[in-house]
Amino acid sequence: MNRYKQRRVGRRLLADVFADEKKSHLRFIHYSCESFYDRSDGSSPRITSIAVRHHASGQARSFSIHQVAERCGSLDDIEKIEQKYDDFERTMLTEFFKYAEKQQDAKWIHWNMRDANYGFAAIEHRLRVLGGEPFAVRDSDKVDLSILLSDIYGRGLAPHPRLAKLVDLNGLTKRDFMTGREEARAFEDKEYVKLHQSTLRKVDLIARLASLAAAGELKTASTWREQYGMSIAGGIDTAMQSTTGKVFSVIGWGVGLVGAALTIWAVLLD
């Protein structure tokens, strides 16, 4: 698929996802977990918190180990929390999947949650490890915003780490935002509230970036060529998204260029 077609397909998918009649079904999701690295025993990282944001209402629903611990009266006793991590995590994940099962019509918008290392499959795996049975969200109901934006804006979308850089490019606040490594460290240091706040902040930022893209207002680091490729169709697409004056200017330039090319071709054939 050439660059222009890839962009067009991406834009259509984004428009479909944000169609007025579907907005009430949108759920943005993000989660935090223990570090992926230095796990010599091969065990999967523990899920520490999950945040889900309902697009239409803006309301966020969260699931976290420390919330479960608080309900069980263990929040003030760090040693008790550590001793019952498995129980608290299982309860948290069970509650999340019960919630997900009730959202049968939902479209889940996420950022890089696409494999068994970090993704829906990783969350499902953790509950199975802990003796539970998860509800499986259909792949057709998942939309990876990071891939979708790359399809629309090209590989130059933003430097890595892309989520953090896109947030900066669009002037959004990063209050409470932590990197994945910082979140893993916060869990190790028992800073549960900070970890929870970071997860909530990230799901909010993912939703805001998606809304900006849907409105055609997302700022990226992509060049014109990275977005549209080197096709006539790409140039016309640019013109159609411009103001009226710019549209005619670009179309006039394009027509003149095509006319010049045809003239040269006719001379060569004469």
Short mmCIF file of C-alpha atoms in Angstrom, two decimals:
data_model
loop_
_atom_site.label_atom_id
_atom_site.label_comp_id
_atom_site.label_asym_id
_atom_site.label_seq_id
_atom_site.Cartn_x
_atom_site.Cartn_y
_atom_site.Cartn_z
CA MET A 1 0.00 0.00 0.00
CA ASN A 2 1.48 3.38 -0.99
CA ARG A 3 1.71 6.23 1.49
CA TYR A 4 -1.34 8.10 0.24
CA LYS A 5 -3.59 5.03 0.33
CA GLN A 6 -2.33 4.10 3.80
CA ARG A 7 -3.18 7.58 5.03
CA ARG A 8 -6.61 7.51 3.42
CA VAL A 9 -7.48 4.15 4.97
CA GLY A 10 -6.31 5.39 8.37
CA ARG A 11 -8.38 8.56 8.14
CA ARG A 12 -11.47 6.57 7.20
CA LEU A 13 -11.03 4.27 10.17
CA LEU A 14 -10.57 7.22 12.53
CA ALA A 15 -13.66 8.93 11.11
CA ASP A 16 -15.64 5.71 11.50
CA VAL A 17 -14.51 5.22 15.09
CA PHE A 18 -15.51 8.79 15.98
CA ALA A 19 -18.80 8.80 14.05
CA ASP A 20 -21.49 10.52 16.14
CA GLU A 21 -23.59 7.40 16.47
CA LYS A 22 -20.60 5.41 17.79
CA LYS A 23 -19.09 7.86 20.27
CA SER A 24 -21.08 6.48 23.18
CA HIS A 25 -19.40 3.11 22.64
CA LEU A 26 -15.81 4.36 22.81
CA ARG A 27 -13.69 3.26 25.75
CA PHE A 28 -10.08 4.39 26.15
CA ILE A 29 -7.90 2.05 28.16
CA HIS A 30 -4.40 2.04 29.62
CA TYR A 31 -2.69 0.08 32.36
CA SER A 32 0.50 -0.08 34.39
CA CYS A 33 2.51 -3.09 35.46
CA GLU A 34 5.76 -4.26 36.96
CA SER A 35 8.91 -3.94 34.87
CA PHE A 36 9.28 -6.21 31.82
CA TYR A 37 13.03 -6.24 32.29
CA ASP A 38 15.35 -8.33 34.45
CA ARG A 39 12.76 -11.06 34.93
CA SER A 40 15.19 -13.97 34.91
CA ASP A 41 12.59 -16.40 36.28
CA GLY A 42 10.38 -15.93 33.22
CA SER A 43 7.36 -14.82 35.24
CA SER A 44 4.90 -12.34 33.79
CA PRO A 45 4.85 -8.81 35.24
CA ARG A 46 2.12 -8.10 37.76
CA ILE A 47 -0.68 -5.77 36.63
CA THR A 48 -0.82 -2.88 39.10
CA SER A 49 -3.61 -0.63 37.84
CA ILE A 50 -6.03 -0.26 34.89
CA ALA A 51 -7.87 2.88 33.81
CA VAL A 52 -10.82 3.07 31.42
CA ARG A 53 -12.29 6.35 30.15
CA HIS A 54 -15.77 6.56 28.62
CA HIS A 55 -15.55 8.98 25.70
CA ALA A 56 -19.11 10.33 25.71
CA SER A 57 -19.25 11.19 29.42
CA GLY A 58 -15.55 11.73 30.10
CA GLN A 59 -15.91 9.60 33.22
CA ALA A 60 -13.00 7.35 34.17
CA ARG A 61 -13.25 3.96 35.83
CA SER A 62 -10.15 2.60 37.55
CA PHE A 63 -9.05 -0.73 38.93
CA SER A 64 -5.95 -1.00 41.11
CA ILE A 65 -4.26 -3.19 43.69
CA HIS A 66 -4.13 -0.39 46.25
CA GLN A 67 -7.88 0.27 45.95
CA VAL A 68 -8.63 -3.39 46.62
CA ALA A 69 -6.18 -3.33 49.54
CA GLU A 70 -7.91 -0.28 50.99
CA ARG A 71 -11.30 -1.99 50.82
CA CYS A 72 -9.80 -4.95 52.66
CA GLY A 73 -8.36 -2.72 55.37
CA SER A 74 -4.73 -3.41 54.42
CA LEU A 75 -3.69 -0.09 52.92
CA ASP A 76 -2.01 1.13 56.12
CA ASP A 77 0.03 -2.04 56.47
CA ILE A 78 2.59 -2.32 53.66
CA GLU A 79 3.64 -5.80 54.73
CA LYS A 80 0.06 -7.04 54.50
CA ILE A 81 -0.25 -5.66 50.99
CA GLU A 82 2.92 -7.42 49.88
CA GLN A 83 1.81 -10.69 51.45
CA LYS A 84 -1.53 -10.52 49.64
CA TYR A 85 -0.45 -9.14 46.26
CA ASP A 86 -1.77 -12.20 44.46
CA ASP A 87 -5.17 -12.01 46.15
CA PHE A 88 -5.51 -8.28 45.56
CA GLU A 89 -4.40 -8.52 41.93
CA ARG A 90 -6.81 -11.40 41.24
CA THR A 91 -9.69 -9.42 42.74
CA MET A 92 -8.74 -6.33 40.72
CA LEU A 93 -8.50 -8.24 37.43
CA THR A 94 -11.71 -10.15 38.08
CA GLU A 95 -13.54 -6.86 38.62
CA PHE A 96 -12.04 -5.41 35.44
CA PHE A 97 -13.09 -8.34 33.28
CA LYS A 98 -16.59 -8.34 34.75
CA TYR A 99 -16.79 -4.68 33.75
CA ALA A 100 -15.40 -5.42 30.25
CA GLU A 101 -17.89 -8.23 29.72
CA LYS A 102 -20.74 -5.77 30.25
CA GLN A 103 -19.36 -3.50 27.50
CA GLN A 104 -20.17 -5.85 24.62
CA ASP A 105 -20.74 -2.98 22.19
CA ALA A 106 -17.57 -1.09 23.18
CA LYS A 107 -14.71 -0.12 20.89
CA TRP A 108 -11.51 -0.15 22.94
CA ILE A 109 -8.95 2.52 22.01
CA HIS A 110 -5.49 1.85 23.40
CA TRP A 111 -1.81 2.69 22.98
CA ASN A 112 0.46 -0.25 22.05
CA MET A 113 -1.59 -2.83 23.98
CA ARG A 114 -1.19 -5.44 21.29
CA ASP A 115 0.65 -8.54 22.49
CA ALA A 116 1.36 -10.94 25.34
CA ASN A 117 4.18 -8.74 26.59
CA TYR A 118 2.03 -5.65 27.02
CA GLY A 119 -1.62 -5.79 26.02
CA PHE A 120 -5.01 -7.39 26.50
CA ALA A 121 -3.41 -10.82 26.20
CA ALA A 122 -1.00 -9.95 29.03
CA ILE A 123 -3.89 -8.95 31.32
CA GLU A 124 -5.79 -12.13 30.44
CA HIS A 125 -2.69 -14.21 31.13
CA ARG A 126 -2.18 -12.68 34.56
CA LEU A 127 -5.70 -13.58 35.68
CA ARG A 128 -5.25 -17.15 34.44
CA VAL A 129 -1.95 -17.40 36.33
CA LEU A 130 -3.83 -16.31 39.47
CA GLY A 131 -6.53 -18.92 38.97
CA GLY A 132 -9.23 -16.83 37.31
CA GLU A 133 -10.91 -16.95 33.91
CA PRO A 134 -10.89 -13.67 31.94
CA PHE A 135 -13.39 -12.36 29.43
CA ALA A 136 -11.73 -12.04 26.02
CA VAL A 137 -12.31 -8.73 24.25
CA ARG A 138 -12.69 -9.34 20.50
CA ASP A 139 -9.72 -8.23 18.40
CA SER A 140 -12.16 -6.51 16.04
CA ASP A 141 -13.20 -4.26 18.95
CA LYS A 142 -9.64 -3.04 19.62
CA VAL A 143 -8.04 -0.01 17.97
CA ASP A 144 -4.34 0.69 18.51
CA LEU A 145 -4.16 4.48 18.37
CA SER A 146 -0.36 4.48 18.00
CA ILE A 147 -0.59 2.42 14.78
CA LEU A 148 -3.58 4.35 13.49
CA LEU A 149 -1.84 7.71 13.91
CA SER A 150 1.28 6.32 12.22
CA ASP A 151 -0.86 5.23 9.28
CA ILE A 152 -2.30 8.73 8.99
CA TYR A 153 0.75 10.89 9.73
CA GLY A 154 3.61 8.60 8.75
CA ARG A 155 6.65 7.30 10.58
CA GLY A 156 7.75 10.80 11.50
CA LEU A 157 4.67 11.18 13.72
CA ALA A 158 6.86 11.90 16.78
CA PRO A 159 10.23 10.88 18.21
CA HIS A 160 10.27 7.99 20.68
CA PRO A 161 8.75 7.65 23.19
CA ARG A 162 5.89 8.73 20.94
CA LEU A 163 3.12 9.12 23.49
CA ALA A 164 5.14 11.49 25.68
CA LYS A 165 6.48 13.43 22.66
CA LEU A 166 3.02 13.83 21.11
CA VAL A 167 1.76 15.16 24.43
CA ASP A 168 4.56 17.75 24.37
CA LEU A 169 3.99 18.67 20.72
CA ASN A 170 0.32 19.40 21.44
CA GLY A 171 0.95 21.38 24.61
CA LEU A 172 -0.96 19.00 26.89
CA THR A 173 -0.14 18.80 30.57
CA LYS A 174 1.98 15.90 31.80
CA ARG A 175 1.13 16.38 35.45
CA ASP A 176 1.32 12.96 37.20
CA PHE A 177 2.65 11.38 33.97
CA MET A 178 5.36 8.76 34.50
CA THR A 179 7.24 6.58 32.03
CA GLY A 180 6.77 2.82 32.12
CA ARG A 181 10.04 2.39 33.99
CA GLU A 182 9.07 5.10 36.47
CA GLU A 183 5.72 3.39 37.08
CA ALA A 184 7.44 0.05 37.70
CA ARG A 185 9.79 1.76 40.16
CA ALA A 186 6.85 3.48 41.88
CA PHE A 187 5.26 0.08 42.49
CA GLU A 188 8.50 -1.27 43.91
CA ASP A 189 8.70 1.78 46.20
CA LYS A 190 5.06 1.29 47.30
CA GLU A 191 4.05 4.67 45.83
CA TYR A 192 0.63 3.35 44.86
CA VAL A 193 -1.19 6.67 44.62
CA LYS A 194 1.41 8.15 42.25
CA LEU A 195 1.19 5.04 40.10
CA HIS A 196 -2.58 5.21 39.99
CA GLN A 197 -2.55 8.90 39.09
CA SER A 198 -0.12 8.27 36.23
CA THR A 199 -2.35 5.58 34.75
CA LEU A 200 -5.38 7.88 34.93
CA ARG A 201 -3.41 10.74 33.37
CA LYS A 202 -2.25 8.59 30.48
CA VAL A 203 -5.71 7.31 29.59
CA ASP A 204 -6.94 10.91 29.59
CA LEU A 205 -4.08 11.99 27.30
CA ILE A 206 -4.71 9.12 24.89
CA ALA A 207 -8.34 10.22 24.64
CA ARG A 208 -7.36 13.85 24.04
CA LEU A 209 -4.83 12.97 21.34
CA ALA A 210 -7.43 10.81 19.59
CA SER A 211 -9.98 13.64 19.71
CA LEU A 212 -7.46 16.11 18.27
CA ALA A 213 -6.66 13.71 15.43
CA ALA A 214 -10.36 13.16 14.71
CA ALA A 215 -10.85 16.94 14.50
CA GLY A 216 -7.82 17.31 12.20
CA GLU A 217 -6.03 19.39 14.84
CA LEU A 218 -3.27 17.02 16.00
CA LYS A 219 0.23 18.50 15.83
CA THR A 220 2.95 16.07 14.79
CA ALA A 221 6.61 16.08 13.76
CA SER A 222 5.81 14.56 10.35
CA THR A 223 6.95 16.26 7.17
CA TRP A 224 4.58 16.72 4.25
CA ARG A 225 6.28 13.89 2.38
CA GLU A 226 6.05 11.54 5.37
CA GLN A 227 2.33 12.19 5.56
CA TYR A 228 1.33 12.16 1.89
CA GLY A 229 4.13 10.49 -0.02
CA MET A 230 5.06 11.70 -3.50
CA SER A 231 1.78 11.27 -5.35
CA ILE A 232 -0.56 13.61 -7.22
CA ALA A 233 -3.41 12.20 -5.13
CA GLY A 234 -1.55 13.24 -2.01
CA GLY A 235 -1.24 16.79 -3.31
CA ILE A 236 -4.93 16.96 -4.13
CA ASP A 237 -5.73 15.59 -0.67
CA THR A 238 -3.68 18.39 0.87
CA ALA A 239 -5.51 20.95 -1.22
CA MET A 240 -8.91 19.62 -0.22
CA GLN A 241 -8.04 20.07 3.47
CA SER A 242 -6.83 23.64 3.02
CA THR A 243 -8.75 26.92 3.10
CA THR A 244 -10.59 27.97 -0.07
CA GLY A 245 -7.85 30.30 -1.21
CA LYS A 246 -5.17 27.72 -0.67
CA VAL A 247 -7.25 25.11 -2.45
CA PHE A 248 -7.39 27.10 -5.65
CA SER A 249 -3.75 28.05 -5.35
CA VAL A 250 -2.63 24.43 -5.03
CA ILE A 251 -5.02 23.21 -7.73
CA GLY A 252 -3.85 25.94 -10.05
CA TRP A 253 -0.23 25.01 -9.39
CA GLY A 254 -1.05 21.35 -9.99
CA VAL A 255 -2.91 22.01 -13.22
CA GLY A 256 -0.07 24.17 -14.47
CA LEU A 257 2.46 21.48 -13.65
CA VAL A 258 0.44 18.80 -15.43
CA GLY A 259 -0.01 21.10 -18.43
CA ALA A 260 3.71 21.75 -18.62
CA ALA A 261 4.44 18.04 -18.44
CA LEU A 262 1.99 17.30 -21.28
CA THR A 263 3.54 20.03 -23.40
CA ILE A 264 7.04 18.63 -22.94
CA TRP A 265 5.73 15.14 -23.72
CA ALA A 266 4.12 16.35 -26.94
CA VAL A 267 7.35 18.04 -28.04
CA LEU A 268 9.32 14.87 -27.37
CA LEU A 269 6.90 12.83 -29.45
CA ASP A 270 6.86 15.30 -32.36
#
